[in-house]
Short mmCIF file of C-alpha atoms in Angstrom, two decimals:
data_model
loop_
_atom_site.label_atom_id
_atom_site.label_comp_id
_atom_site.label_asym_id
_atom_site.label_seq_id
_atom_site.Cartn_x
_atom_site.Cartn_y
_atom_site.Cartn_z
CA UNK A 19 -13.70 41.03 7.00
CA UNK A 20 -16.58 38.98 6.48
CA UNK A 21 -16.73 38.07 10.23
CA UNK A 22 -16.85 41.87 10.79
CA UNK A 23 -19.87 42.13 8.60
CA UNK A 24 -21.46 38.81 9.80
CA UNK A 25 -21.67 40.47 13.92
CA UNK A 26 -23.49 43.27 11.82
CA UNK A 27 -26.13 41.19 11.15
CA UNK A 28 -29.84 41.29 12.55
CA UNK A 29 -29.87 40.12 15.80
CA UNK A 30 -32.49 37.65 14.80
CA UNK A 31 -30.37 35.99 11.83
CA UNK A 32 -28.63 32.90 11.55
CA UNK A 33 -25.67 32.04 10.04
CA UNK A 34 -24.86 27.85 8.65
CA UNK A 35 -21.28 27.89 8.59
CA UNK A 36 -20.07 24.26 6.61
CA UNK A 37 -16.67 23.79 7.51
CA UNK A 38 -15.22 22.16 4.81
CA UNK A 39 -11.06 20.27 4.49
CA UNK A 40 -10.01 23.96 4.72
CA UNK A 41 -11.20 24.49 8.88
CA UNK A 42 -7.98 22.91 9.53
CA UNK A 43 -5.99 26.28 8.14
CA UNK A 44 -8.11 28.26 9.93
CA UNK A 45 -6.28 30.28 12.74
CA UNK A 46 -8.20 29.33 16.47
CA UNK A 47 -9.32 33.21 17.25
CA UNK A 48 -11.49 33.08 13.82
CA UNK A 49 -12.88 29.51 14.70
CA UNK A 50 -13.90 30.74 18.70
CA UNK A 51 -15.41 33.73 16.30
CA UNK A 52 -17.71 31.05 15.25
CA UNK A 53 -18.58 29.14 17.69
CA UNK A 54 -21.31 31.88 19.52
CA UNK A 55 -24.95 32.10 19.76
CA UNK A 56 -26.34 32.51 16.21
CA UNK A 57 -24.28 30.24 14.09
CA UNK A 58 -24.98 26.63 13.29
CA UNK A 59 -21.81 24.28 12.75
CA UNK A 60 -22.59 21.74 9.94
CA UNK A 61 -19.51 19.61 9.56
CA UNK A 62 -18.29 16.10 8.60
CA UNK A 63 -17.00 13.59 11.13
CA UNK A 64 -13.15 14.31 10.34
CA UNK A 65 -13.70 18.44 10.09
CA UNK A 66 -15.93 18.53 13.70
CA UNK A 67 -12.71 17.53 15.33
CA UNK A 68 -10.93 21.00 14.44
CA UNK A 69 -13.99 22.41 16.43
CA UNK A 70 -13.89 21.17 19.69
CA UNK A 71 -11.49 18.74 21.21
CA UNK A 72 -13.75 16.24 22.98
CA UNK A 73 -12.86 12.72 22.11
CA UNK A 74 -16.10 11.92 19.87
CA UNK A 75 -18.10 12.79 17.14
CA UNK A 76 -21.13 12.98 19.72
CA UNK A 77 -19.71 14.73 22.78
CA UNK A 78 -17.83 17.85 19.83
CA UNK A 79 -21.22 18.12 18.42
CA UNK A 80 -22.70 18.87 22.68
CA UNK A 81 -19.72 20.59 23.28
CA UNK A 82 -20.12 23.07 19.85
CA UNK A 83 -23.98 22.89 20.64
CA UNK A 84 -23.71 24.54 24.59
CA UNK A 85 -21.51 27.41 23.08
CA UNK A 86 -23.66 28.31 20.40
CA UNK A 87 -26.92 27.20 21.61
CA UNK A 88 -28.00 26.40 18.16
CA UNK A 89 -28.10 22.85 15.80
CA UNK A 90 -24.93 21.10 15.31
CA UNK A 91 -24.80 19.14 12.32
CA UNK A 92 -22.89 16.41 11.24
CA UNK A 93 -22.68 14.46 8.25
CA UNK A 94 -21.79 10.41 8.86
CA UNK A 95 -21.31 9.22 5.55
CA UNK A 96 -23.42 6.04 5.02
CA UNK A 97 -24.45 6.26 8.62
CA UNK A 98 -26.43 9.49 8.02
CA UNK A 99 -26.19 12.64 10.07
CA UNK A 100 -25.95 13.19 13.40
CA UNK A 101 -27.80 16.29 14.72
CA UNK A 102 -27.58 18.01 18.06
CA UNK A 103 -29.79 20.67 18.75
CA UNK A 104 -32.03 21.26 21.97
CA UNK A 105 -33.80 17.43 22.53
CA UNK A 106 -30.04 16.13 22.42
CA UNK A 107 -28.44 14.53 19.78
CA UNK A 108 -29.80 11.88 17.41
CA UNK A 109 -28.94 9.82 14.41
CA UNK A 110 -31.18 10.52 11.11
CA UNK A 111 -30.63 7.81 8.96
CA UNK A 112 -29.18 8.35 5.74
CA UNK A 113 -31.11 7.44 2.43
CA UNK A 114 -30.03 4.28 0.62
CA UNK A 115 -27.59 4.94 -2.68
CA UNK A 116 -27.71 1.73 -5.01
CA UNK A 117 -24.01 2.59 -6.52
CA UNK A 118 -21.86 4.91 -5.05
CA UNK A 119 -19.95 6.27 -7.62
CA UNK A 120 -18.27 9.79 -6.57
CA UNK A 121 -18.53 11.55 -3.33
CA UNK A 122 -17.29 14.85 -4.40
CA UNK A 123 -20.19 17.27 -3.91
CA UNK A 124 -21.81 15.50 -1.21
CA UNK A 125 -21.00 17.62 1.60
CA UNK A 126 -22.15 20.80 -0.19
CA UNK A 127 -25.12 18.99 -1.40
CA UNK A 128 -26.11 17.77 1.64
CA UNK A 129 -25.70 21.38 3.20
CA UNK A 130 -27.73 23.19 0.41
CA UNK A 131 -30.72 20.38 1.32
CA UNK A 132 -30.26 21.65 4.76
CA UNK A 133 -30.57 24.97 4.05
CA UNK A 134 -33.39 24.53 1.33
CA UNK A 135 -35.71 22.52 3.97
CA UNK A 136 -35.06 25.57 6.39
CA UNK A 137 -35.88 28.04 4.26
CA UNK A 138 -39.36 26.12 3.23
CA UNK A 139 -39.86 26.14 7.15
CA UNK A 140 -39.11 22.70 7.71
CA UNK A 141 -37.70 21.26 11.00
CA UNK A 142 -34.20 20.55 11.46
CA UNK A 143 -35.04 16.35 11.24
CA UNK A 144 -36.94 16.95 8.05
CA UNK A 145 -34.32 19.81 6.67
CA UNK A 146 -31.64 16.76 7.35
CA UNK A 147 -33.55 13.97 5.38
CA UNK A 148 -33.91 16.60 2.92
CA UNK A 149 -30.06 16.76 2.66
CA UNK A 150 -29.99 12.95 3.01
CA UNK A 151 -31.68 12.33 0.25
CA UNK A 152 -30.24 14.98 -2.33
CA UNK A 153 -26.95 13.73 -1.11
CA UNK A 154 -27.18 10.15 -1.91
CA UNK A 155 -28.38 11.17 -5.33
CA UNK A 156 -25.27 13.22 -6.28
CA UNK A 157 -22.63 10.09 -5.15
CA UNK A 158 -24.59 8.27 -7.58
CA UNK A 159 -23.70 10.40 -10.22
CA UNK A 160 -19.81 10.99 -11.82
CA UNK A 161 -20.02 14.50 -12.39
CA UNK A 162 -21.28 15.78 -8.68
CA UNK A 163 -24.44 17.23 -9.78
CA UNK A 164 -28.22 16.12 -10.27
#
């Protein structure tokens, strides 16, 4: 249903679709559903792998960028996030976190920087520092949030 309303949409919007532990119950026609002009794929380095069956992180994230022709995003953990879009794909480091203390949240966190740097108008680099940043505040914390 919501796919149905989602190829409804303007022709100039843009759906962020975070994948999330659950992309590995998601049936294969839904998932090719996704991967079209329009939508960008922001994933960690475990859930990119139900996406595309290349053999790394950085050739999924080219392969999931040529069939939607917009950012690919993935989340490294520690290492940062690694972001494919049209100059290639690059590394932006991650921000330092002094005691990690739980990583629930840091995903979601890290995708609602994203999308709040994007919706200030932000590039794609700065909207992933932005996420960066908020993300290595929340593991800092024990109950997920800032």
């Amino acid at each position: 249903m919501i796919l149905s309303h989602l190829s409804k949409r303007n022709k100039d919007a843009v759906v962020l679709f975070d994948a999330s532990p659950r992309i590995r119950h998601i049936d294969s026609k839904i998932i090719s559903r996704l991967l079209q002009p329009g939508f960008i794929i922001n994933a960690n380095e475990e859930e990119i792998g139900f996406l595309s069956n290349k053999e790394t992180v950085f050739k999924q994230a080219e392969d999931i960028y040529g069939r939607t022709l917009t950012p690919v995003i993935v989340t490294l953990g520690e290492k940062g996030t690694y972001l494919y879009d049209e100059n290639g794909g690059h590394v932006i480091p991650s921000s330092p976190a002094k005691n990690v203390v739980n990583t629930i949240g840091a995903g979601d966190t890290h995708c609602g920087g994203v999308i709040a740097g994007l919706l200030k108008g932000e590039s794609f680099v700065k909207a992933c520092e932005i996420g960066n940043k908020l993300s290595a505040q929340v593991i800092q914390k024990e109950s997920g949030s800032l």
